[in-house]
Tab-separated table of C-alpha atoms in Angstrom:
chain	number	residue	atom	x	y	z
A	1284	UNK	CA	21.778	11.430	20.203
A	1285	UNK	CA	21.003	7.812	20.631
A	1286	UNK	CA	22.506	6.599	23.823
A	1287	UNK	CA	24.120	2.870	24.607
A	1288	UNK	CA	20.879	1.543	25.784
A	1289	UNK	CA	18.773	2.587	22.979
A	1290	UNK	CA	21.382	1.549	19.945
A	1291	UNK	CA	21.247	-2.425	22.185
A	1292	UNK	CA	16.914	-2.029	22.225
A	1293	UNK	CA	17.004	-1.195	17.994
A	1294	UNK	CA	19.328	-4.528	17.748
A	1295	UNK	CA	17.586	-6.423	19.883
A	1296	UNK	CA	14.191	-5.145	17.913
A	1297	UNK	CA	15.892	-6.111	14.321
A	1298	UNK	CA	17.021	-9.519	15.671
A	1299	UNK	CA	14.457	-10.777	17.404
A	1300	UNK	CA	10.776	-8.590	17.070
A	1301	UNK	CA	10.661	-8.384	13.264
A	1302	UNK	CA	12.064	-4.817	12.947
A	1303	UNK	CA	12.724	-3.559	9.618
A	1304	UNK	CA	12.881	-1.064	6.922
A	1305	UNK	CA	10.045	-2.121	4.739
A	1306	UNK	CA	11.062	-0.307	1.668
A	1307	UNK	CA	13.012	2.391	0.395
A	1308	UNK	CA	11.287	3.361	-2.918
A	1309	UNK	CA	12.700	5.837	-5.240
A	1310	UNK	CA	10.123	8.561	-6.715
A	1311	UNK	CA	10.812	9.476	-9.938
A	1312	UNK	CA	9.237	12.108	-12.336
A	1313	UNK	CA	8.343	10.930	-16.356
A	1314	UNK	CA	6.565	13.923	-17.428
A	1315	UNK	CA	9.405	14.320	-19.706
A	1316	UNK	CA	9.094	11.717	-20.885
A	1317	UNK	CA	6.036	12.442	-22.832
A	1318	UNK	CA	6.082	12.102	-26.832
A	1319	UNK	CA	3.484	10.744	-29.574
A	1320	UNK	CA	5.471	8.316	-30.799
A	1321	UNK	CA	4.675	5.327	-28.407
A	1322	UNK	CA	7.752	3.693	-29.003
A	1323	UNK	CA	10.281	6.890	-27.880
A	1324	UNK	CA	7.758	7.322	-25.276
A	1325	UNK	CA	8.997	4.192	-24.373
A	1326	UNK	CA	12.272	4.755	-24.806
A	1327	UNK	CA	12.622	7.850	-22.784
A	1328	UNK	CA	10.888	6.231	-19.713
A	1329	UNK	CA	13.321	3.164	-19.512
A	1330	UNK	CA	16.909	5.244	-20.261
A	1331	UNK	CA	15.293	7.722	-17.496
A	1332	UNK	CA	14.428	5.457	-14.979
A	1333	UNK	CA	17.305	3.224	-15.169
A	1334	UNK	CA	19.569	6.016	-14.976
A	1335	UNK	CA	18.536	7.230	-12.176
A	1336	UNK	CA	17.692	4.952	-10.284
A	1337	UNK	CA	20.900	2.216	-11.085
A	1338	UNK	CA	22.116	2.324	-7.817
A	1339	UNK	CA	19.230	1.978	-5.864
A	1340	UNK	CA	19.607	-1.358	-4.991
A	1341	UNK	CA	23.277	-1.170	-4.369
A	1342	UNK	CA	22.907	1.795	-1.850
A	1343	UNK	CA	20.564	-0.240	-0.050
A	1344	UNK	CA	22.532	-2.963	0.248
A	1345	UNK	CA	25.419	-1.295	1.658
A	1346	UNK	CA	23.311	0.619	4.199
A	1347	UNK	CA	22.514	-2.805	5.385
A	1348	UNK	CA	25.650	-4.142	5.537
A	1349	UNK	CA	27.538	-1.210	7.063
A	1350	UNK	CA	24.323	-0.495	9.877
A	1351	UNK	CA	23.500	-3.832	10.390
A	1352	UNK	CA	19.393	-2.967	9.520
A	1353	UNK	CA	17.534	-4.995	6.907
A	1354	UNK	CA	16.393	-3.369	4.558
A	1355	UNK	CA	13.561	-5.845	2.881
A	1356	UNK	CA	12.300	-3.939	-0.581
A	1357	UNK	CA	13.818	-1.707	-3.469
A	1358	UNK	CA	11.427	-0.361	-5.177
A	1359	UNK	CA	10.554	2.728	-7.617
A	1360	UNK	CA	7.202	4.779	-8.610
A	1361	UNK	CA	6.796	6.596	-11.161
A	1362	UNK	CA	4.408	9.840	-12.270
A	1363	UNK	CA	0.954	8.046	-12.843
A	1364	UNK	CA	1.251	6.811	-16.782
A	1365	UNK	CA	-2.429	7.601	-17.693
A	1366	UNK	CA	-0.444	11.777	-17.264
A	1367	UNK	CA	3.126	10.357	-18.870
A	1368	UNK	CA	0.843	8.523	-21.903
A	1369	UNK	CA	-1.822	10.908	-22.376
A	1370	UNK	CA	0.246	12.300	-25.862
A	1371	UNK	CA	1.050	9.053	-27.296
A	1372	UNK	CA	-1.138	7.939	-30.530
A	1373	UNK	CA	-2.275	4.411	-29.342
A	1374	UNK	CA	-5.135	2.581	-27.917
A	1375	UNK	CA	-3.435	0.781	-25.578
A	1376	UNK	CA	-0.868	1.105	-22.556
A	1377	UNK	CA	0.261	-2.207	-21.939
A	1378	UNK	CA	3.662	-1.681	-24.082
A	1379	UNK	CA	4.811	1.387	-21.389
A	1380	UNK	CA	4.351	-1.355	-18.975
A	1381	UNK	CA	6.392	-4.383	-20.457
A	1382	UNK	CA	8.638	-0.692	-20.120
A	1383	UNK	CA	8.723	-0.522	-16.437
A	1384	UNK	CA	8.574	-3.629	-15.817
A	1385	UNK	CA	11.873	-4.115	-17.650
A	1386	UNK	CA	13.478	-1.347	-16.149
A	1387	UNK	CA	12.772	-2.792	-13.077
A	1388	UNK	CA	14.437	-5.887	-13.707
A	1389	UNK	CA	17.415	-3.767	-15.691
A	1390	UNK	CA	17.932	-2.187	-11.908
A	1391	UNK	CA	17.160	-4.967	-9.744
A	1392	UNK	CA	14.061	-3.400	-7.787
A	1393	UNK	CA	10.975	-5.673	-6.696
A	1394	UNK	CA	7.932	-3.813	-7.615
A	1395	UNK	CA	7.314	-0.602	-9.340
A	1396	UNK	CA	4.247	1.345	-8.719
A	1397	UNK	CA	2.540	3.903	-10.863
A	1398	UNK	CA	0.818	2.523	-14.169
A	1399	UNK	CA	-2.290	4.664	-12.242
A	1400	UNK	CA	-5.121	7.153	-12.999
A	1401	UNK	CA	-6.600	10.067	-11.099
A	1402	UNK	CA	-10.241	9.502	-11.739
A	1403	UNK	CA	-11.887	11.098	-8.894
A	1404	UNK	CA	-13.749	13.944	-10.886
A	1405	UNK	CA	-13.666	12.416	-14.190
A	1406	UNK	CA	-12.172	10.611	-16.683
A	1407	UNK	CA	-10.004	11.556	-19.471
A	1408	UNK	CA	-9.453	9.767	-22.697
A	1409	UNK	CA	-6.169	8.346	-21.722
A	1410	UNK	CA	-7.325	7.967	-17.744
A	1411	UNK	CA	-9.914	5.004	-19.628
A	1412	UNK	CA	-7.161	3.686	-21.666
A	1413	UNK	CA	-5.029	3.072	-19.050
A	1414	UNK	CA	-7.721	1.466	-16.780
A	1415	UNK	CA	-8.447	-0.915	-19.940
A	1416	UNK	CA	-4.799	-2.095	-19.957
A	1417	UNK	CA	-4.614	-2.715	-16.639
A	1418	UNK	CA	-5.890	-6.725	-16.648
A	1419	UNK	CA	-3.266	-7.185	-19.951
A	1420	UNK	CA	-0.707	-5.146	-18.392
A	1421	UNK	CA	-1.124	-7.605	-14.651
A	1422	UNK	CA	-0.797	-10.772	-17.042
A	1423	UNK	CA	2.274	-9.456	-18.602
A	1424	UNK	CA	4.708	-8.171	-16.110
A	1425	UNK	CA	5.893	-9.437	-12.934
A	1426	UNK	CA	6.669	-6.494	-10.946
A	1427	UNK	CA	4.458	-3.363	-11.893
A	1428	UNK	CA	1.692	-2.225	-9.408
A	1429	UNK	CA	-1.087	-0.061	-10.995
A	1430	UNK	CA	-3.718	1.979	-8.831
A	1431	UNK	CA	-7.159	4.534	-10.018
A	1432	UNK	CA	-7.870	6.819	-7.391
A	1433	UNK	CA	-11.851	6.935	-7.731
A	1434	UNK	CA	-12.853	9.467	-4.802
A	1435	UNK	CA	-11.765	12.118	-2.833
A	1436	UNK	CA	-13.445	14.363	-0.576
A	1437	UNK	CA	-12.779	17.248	-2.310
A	1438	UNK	CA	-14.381	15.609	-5.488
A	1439	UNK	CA	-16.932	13.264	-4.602
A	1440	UNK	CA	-16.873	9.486	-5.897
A	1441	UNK	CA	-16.877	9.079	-9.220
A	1442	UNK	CA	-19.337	5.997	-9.586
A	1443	UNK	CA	-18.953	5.320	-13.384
A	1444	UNK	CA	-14.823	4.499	-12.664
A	1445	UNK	CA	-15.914	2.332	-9.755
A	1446	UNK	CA	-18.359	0.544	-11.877
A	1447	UNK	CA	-15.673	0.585	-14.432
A	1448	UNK	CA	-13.323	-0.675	-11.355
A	1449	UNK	CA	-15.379	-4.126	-10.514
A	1450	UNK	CA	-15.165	-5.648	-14.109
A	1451	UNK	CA	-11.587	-4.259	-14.795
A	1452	UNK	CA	-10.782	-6.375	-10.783
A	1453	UNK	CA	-12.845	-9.345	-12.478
A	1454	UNK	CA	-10.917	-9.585	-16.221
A	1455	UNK	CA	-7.528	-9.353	-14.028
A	1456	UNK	CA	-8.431	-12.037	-11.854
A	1457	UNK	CA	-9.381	-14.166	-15.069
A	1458	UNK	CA	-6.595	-13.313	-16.942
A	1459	UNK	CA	-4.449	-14.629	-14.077
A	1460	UNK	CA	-6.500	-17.614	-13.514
A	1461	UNK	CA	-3.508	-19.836	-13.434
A	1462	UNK	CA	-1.897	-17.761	-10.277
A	1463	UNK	CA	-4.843	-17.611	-8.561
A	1464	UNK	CA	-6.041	-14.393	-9.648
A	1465	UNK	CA	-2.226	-12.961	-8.691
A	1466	UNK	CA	-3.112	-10.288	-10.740
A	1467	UNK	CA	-5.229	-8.252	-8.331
A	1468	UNK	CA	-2.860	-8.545	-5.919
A	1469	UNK	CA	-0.612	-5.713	-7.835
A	1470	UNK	CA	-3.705	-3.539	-7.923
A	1471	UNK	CA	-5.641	-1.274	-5.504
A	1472	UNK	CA	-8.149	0.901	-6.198
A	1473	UNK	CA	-8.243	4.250	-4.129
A	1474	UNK	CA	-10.096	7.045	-2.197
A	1475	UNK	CA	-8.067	10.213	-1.210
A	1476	UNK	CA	-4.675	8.440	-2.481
A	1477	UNK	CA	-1.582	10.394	-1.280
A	1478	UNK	CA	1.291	11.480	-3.327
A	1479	UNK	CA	4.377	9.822	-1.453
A	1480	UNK	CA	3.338	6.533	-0.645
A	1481	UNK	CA	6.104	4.241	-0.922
A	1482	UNK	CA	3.941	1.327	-0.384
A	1483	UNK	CA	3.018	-1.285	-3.045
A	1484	UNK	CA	0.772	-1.764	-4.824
A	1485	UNK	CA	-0.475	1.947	-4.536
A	1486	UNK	CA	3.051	4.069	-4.500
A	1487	UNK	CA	3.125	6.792	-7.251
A	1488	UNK	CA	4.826	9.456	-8.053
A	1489	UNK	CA	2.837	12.413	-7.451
A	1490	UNK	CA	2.970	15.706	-9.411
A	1491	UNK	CA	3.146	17.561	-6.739
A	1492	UNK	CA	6.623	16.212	-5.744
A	1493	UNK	CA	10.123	16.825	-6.688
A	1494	UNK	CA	12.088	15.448	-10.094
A	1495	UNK	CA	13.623	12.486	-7.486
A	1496	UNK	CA	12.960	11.768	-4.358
A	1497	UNK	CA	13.397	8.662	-1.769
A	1498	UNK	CA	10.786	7.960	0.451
A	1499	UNK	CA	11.207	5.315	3.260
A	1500	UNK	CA	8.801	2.898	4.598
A	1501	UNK	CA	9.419	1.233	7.888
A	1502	UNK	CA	7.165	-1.365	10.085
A	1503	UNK	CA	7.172	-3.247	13.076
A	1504	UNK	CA	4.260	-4.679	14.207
A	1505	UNK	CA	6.385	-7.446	16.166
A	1506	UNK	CA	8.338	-4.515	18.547
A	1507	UNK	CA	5.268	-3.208	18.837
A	1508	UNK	CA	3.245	-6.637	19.912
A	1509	UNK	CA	6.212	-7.114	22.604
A	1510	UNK	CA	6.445	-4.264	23.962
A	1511	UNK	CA	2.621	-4.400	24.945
A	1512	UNK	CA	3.724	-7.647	26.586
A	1513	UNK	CA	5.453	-5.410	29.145
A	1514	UNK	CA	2.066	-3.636	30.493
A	1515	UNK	CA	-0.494	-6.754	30.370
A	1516	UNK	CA	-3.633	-5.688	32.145
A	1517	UNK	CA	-2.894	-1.634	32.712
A	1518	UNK	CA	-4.423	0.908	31.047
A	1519	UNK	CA	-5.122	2.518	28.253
A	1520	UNK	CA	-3.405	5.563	28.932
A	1521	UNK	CA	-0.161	3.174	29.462
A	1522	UNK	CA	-1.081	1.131	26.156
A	1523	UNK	CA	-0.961	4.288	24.498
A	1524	UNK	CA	2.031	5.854	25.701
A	1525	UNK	CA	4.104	2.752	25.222
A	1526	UNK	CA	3.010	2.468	21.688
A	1527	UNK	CA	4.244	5.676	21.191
A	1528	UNK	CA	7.318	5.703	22.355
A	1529	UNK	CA	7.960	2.173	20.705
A	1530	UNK	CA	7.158	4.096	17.221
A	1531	UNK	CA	9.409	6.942	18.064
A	1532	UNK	CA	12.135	4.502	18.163
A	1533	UNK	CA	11.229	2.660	15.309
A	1534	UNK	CA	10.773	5.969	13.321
A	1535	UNK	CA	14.053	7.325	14.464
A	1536	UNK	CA	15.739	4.212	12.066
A	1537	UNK	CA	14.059	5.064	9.027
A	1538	UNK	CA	14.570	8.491	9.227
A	1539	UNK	CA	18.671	7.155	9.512
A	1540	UNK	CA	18.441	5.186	6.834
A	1541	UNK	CA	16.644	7.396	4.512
A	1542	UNK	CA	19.073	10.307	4.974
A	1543	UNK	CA	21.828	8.147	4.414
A	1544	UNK	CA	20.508	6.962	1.458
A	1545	UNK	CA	19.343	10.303	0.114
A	1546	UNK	CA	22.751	11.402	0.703
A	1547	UNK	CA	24.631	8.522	-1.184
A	1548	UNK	CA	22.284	8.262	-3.991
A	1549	UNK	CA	22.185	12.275	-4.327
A	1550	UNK	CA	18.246	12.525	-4.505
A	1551	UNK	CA	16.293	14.459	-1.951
A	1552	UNK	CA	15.197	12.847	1.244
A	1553	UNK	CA	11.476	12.827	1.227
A	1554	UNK	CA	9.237	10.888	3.717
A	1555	UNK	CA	9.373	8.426	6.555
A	1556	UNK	CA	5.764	6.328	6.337
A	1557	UNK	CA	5.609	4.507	9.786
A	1558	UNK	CA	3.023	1.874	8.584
A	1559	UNK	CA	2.686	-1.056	10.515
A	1560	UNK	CA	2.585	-3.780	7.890
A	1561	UNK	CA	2.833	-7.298	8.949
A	1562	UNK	CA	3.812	-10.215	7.504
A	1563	UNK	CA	3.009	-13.697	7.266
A	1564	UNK	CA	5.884	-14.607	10.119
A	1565	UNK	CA	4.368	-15.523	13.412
A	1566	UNK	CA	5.191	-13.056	15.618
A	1567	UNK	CA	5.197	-9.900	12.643
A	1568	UNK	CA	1.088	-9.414	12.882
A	1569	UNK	CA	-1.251	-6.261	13.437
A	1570	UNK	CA	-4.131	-9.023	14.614
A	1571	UNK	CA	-2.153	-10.140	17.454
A	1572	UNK	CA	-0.942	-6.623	18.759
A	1573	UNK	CA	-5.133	-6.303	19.200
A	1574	UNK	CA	-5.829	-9.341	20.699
A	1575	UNK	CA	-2.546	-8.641	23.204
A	1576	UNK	CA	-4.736	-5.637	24.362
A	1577	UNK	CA	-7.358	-7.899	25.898
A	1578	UNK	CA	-9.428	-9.300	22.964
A	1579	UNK	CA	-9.722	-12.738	22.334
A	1580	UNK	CA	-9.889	-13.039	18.391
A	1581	UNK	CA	-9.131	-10.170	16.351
A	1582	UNK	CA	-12.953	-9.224	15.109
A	1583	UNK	CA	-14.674	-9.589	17.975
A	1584	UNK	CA	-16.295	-6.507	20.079
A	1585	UNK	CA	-13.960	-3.981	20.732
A	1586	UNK	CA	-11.508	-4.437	18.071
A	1587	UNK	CA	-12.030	-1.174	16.086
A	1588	UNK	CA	-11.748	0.715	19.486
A	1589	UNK	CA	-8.282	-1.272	19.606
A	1590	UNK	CA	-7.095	-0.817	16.454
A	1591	UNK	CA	-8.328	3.041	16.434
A	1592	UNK	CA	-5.548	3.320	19.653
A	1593	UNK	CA	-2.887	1.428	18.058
A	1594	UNK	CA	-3.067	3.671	14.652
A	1595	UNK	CA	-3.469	6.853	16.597
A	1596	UNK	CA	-0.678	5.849	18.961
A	1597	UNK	CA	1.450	5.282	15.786
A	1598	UNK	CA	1.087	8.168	14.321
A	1599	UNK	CA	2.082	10.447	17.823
A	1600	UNK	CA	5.376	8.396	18.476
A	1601	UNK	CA	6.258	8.656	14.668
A	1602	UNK	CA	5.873	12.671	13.970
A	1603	UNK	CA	8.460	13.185	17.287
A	1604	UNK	CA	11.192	11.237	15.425
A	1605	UNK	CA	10.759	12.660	12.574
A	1606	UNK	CA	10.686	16.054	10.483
A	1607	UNK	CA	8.611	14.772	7.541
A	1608	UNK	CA	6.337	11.583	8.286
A	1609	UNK	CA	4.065	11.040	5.510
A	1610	UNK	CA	2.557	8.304	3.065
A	1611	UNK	CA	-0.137	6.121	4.611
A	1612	UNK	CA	1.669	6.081	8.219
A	1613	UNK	CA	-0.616	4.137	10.950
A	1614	UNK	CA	-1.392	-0.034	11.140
A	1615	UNK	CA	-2.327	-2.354	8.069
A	1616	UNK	CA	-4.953	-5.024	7.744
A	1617	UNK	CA	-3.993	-7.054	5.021
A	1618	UNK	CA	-5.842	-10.017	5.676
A	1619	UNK	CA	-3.442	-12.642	3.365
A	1620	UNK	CA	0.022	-10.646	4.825
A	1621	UNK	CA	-0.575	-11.214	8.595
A	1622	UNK	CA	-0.676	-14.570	10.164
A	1623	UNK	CA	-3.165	-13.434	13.051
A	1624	UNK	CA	-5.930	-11.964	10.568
A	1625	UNK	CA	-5.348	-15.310	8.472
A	1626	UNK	CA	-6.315	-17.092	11.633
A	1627	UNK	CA	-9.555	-14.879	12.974
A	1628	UNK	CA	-11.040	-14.671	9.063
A	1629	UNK	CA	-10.489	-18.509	9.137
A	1630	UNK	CA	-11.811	-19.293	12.611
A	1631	UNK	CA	-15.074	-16.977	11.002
A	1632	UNK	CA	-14.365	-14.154	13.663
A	1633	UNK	CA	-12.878	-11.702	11.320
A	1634	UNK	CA	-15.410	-11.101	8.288
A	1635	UNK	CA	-15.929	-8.801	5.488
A	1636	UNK	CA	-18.223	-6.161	7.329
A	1637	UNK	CA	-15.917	-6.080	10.560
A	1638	UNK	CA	-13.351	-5.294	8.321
A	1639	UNK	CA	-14.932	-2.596	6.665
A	1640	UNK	CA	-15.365	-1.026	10.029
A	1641	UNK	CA	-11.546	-1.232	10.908
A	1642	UNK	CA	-10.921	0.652	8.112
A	1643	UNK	CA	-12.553	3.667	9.856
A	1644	UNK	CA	-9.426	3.748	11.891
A	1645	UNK	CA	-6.355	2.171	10.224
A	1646	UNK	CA	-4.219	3.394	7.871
A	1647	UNK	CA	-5.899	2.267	4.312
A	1648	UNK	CA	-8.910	-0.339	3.715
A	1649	UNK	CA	-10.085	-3.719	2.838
A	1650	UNK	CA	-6.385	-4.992	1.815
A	1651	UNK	CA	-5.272	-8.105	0.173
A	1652	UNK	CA	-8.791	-9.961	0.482
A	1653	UNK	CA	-9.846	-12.943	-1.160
A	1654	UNK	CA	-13.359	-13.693	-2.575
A	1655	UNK	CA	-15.118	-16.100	-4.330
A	1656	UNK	CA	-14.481	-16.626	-7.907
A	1657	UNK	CA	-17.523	-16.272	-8.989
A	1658	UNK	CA	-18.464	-13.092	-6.895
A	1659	UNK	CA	-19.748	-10.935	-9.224
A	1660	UNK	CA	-18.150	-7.171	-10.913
A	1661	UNK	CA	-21.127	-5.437	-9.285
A	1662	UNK	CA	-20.587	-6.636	-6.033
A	1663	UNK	CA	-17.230	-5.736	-6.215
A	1664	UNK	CA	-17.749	-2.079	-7.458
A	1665	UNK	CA	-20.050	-1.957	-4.721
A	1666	UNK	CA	-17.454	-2.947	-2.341
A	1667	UNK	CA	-15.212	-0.554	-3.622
A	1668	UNK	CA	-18.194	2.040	-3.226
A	1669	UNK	CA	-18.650	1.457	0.555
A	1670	UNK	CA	-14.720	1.954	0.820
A	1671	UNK	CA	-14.727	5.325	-1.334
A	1672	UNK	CA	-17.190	7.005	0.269
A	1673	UNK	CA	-15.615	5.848	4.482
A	1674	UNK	CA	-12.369	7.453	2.636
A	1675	UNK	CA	-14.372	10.576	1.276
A	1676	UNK	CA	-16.427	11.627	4.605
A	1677	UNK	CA	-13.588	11.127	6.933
A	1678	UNK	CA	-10.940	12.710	4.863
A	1679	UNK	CA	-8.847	9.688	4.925
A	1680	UNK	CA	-7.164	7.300	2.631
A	1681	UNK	CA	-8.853	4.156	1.788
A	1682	UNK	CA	-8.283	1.301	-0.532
A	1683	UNK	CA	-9.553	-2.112	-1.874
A	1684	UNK	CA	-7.025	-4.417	-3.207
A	1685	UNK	CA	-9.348	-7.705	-3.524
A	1686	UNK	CA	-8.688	-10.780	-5.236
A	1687	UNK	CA	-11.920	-12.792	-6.633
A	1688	UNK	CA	-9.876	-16.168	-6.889
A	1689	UNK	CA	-11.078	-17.964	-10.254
A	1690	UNK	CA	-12.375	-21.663	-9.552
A	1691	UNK	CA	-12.460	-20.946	-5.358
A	1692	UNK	CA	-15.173	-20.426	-2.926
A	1693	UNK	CA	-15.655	-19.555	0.710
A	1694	UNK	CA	-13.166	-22.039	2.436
A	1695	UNK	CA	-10.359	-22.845	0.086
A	1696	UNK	CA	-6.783	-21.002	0.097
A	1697	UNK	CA	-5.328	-18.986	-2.471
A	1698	UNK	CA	-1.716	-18.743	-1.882
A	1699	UNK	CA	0.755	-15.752	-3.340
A	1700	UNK	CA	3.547	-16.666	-1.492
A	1701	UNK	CA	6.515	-14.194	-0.143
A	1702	UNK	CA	5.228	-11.063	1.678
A	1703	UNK	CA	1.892	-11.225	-0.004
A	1704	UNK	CA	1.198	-14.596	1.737
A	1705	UNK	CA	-2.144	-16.498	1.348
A	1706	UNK	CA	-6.089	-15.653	2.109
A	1707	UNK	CA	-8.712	-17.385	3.523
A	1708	UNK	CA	-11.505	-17.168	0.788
A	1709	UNK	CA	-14.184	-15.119	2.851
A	1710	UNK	CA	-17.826	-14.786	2.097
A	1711	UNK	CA	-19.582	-11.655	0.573
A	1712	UNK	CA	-22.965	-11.026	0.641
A	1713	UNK	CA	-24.875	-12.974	-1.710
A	1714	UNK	CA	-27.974	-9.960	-2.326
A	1715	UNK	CA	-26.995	-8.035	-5.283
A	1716	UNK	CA	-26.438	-4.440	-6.020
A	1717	UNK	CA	-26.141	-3.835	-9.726
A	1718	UNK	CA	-28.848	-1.808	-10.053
A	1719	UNK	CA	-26.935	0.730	-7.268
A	1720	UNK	CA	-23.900	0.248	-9.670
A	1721	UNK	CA	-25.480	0.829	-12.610
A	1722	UNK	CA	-26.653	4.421	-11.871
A	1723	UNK	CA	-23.350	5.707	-12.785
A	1724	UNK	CA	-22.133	9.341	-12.598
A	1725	UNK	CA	-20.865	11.316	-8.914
A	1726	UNK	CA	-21.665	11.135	-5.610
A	1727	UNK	CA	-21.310	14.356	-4.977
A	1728	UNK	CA	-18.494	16.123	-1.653
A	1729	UNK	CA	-19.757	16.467	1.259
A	1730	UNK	CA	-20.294	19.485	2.952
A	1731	UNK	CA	-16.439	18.955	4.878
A	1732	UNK	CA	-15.379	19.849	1.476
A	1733	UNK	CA	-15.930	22.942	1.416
A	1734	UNK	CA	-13.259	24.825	3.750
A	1735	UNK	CA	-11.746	27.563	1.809
């Protein structure tokens, strides 16, 4: 039982530090949806989705109301379409998402994730005509997310979907030119993607999971930057400890709210993803909970060390509060989404290769990172490489969600507004490495695959 104390240290958290619920985002299975006919394919998936999930948004705005927590994003995913389309007689998936992305608007959610592919062995036919809709698809909705899963450890990294990867990144940048390549900011490509994220822009609906479920994602990287405020100059040992409790508490909310809602909405309560994921609000950033830990710009020496406490920390305090913790759970370092990594990548602290080392330790990978416009598919497939295989030999997720912004170069701005912010262009590194790309085919598991 939460006692007098603790209920006035949660308000205090939610009206001054940032505190949140993130998202609630409903899982729901299509795989009955299935049917040749595109257009009853079509049909099926928006009469099934709307149904269930009309009263998302309206659940989640009562919980607010009645418990006084915000509740920032509604949001669905769905069974990954390249499984739900595979039957359908047509070249082309961009129709099933004009689908979702009106039954998202039909039930008033923000994003919905799962116009995705499992490629990590291999591609099927319909796995490659999804990934060819994808830059069409990005132009014509407004709120679906799509995501390929290209590695795993258990599989390897399938190079010719990450070579595949970098031009489909490059057409979707183009084809949203005129939003500064908005486009790739609704798509991640993944290594060792997990089955109930509720996270956009890589939340799915895995098959492994129930008919409906509701997954919760909280985050509060401003309770956890003042509470380190409290402990300047002690040690680790302290750091650590007061991280965790700080994500006990935070984790104790979510699980609250997704109960409730799983309750009112009659769909099984699934997960509780403690991910720290900042925003662009001064005061809401990952960066600065580092730099409150002694370093002087996030990116300097020392910050992986940092950040490898923080997301361990994280992930103690949460798995107390809470039966089933799952998703991504840990910190974010979305460069665009967090006013203190804006600041180090633009102050040339934070760059592309320190980054890549963070994501050794944090929750996903190189997230929400601009480019030059004319950096080239290649280089990006490499990129995308380098992430796959951290993701593959550490058993860990990973992801790249990068945005090559047509017309920019290292310097300007590209600004996507709301949550998603705006990024520093950073520099990549100007040797090339299509031959690499071009090779094609696996890299094979390695040997921590093999544990049966």
């Amino acid at each position: 039982m939460l006692n007098y104390n603790e209920i006035l240290a949660t308000q205090d958290m939610i009206e001054k530090r940032h505190l949140d619920i993130r998202t609630i985002t409903m899982g729901i299975s299509l795989l009955d949806c299935c049917d040749v006919d595109l257009s009853v394919c079509c049909a099926k998936i928006y009469k099934k989705i709307t149904e269930r999930a009309r009263d998302l948004v309206k659940v989640g705005e009562e919980i607010e109301k009645e418990f006084g927590i915000p509740i920032v994003n509604k949001r669905i995913s769905v069974t990954p379409i390249s499984l739900v389309a595979a039957a359908c007689q047509t070249d082309s998936y961009v129709e099933i998402a004009r689908t979702l992305d009106a039954a998202a608007k039909t039930c008033g959610v923000n994003f919905i994730g799962g116009f995705s592919a499992l490629v990590q062995k291999g591609c099927t036919d319909s796995d490659w005509k999804l990934i060819r809709s994808i830059p069409e698809a990005m132009k014509v909705t407004e709120r679906v997310c799509a995501s390929v899963n290209v590695g795993s450890t258990r599989a390897g990294i399938n190079m010719d979907a990450v070579a595949e990867m970098g031009r489909i990144v490059k057409k979707t940048a183009e084809l949203t030119a005129d939003n500064d390549g908005l486009g790739c900011a609704k798509l991640v490509v993944f290594a060792n993607a997990v089955e109930d994220n509720p996270f956009m822009a890589g939340a799915f609906h895995g098959v492994g999971e129930p008919e409906c479920v509701l997954n919760v994602g909280v985050s509060g990287p401003g309770v956890v930057y003042h509470a380190l405020q409290g402990v300047k100059g002690q040690p680790f040992d302290v750091v650590a400890e007061t991280i965790k409790k700080t994500a006990f508490q935070v984790t104790r909310m979510g699980q609250l709210v997704g109960r409730e809602a799983s309750k009112r909405l009659g769909v099984p309560f699934g997960i509780v993803d403690l991910s720290l994921a900042p925003t662009p609000a001064v005061g809401d950033s990952v960066a600065r909970i580092l730099e409150e830990m002694g370093l002087e710009v996030c990116g300097t020496h020392g910050t992986t060390a940092a950040l490898a406490l923080l997301n361990d920390a994280v992930k103690k305090g949460g798995v107390m509060a809470s039966n089933h913790v799952g998703g991504l759970s840990g910190a974010f370092i979305p460069v665009s989404e967090d006013e203190g990594m804006i600041a180090a990548a633009e102050s040339g602290t934070l760059v592309l290769d320190k980054l890549e080392a963070m994501t050794c330790v944090c929750s996903v990978g190189l997230d929400m990172i601009a480019v030059p416009g004319d950096t080239s598919a290649a280089t990006i497939s490499a990129i995308i490489a380098d992430e796959a295989a951290i993701g593959m030999v550490n058993s860990k997720t990973t992801a790249v969600r990068i945005i090559p912004a047509p017309g920019k170069v290292v310097g300007d701005r590209v600004e996507m507004g709301g949550l998603l912010g705006s990024a520093p262009v950073m520099p990549v590194h100007d040797k090339g490495s299509e031959q690499f790309v071009a090779r094609g085919g696996r890299i094979p598991a390695p040997l921590q695959s093999l544990k049966n």
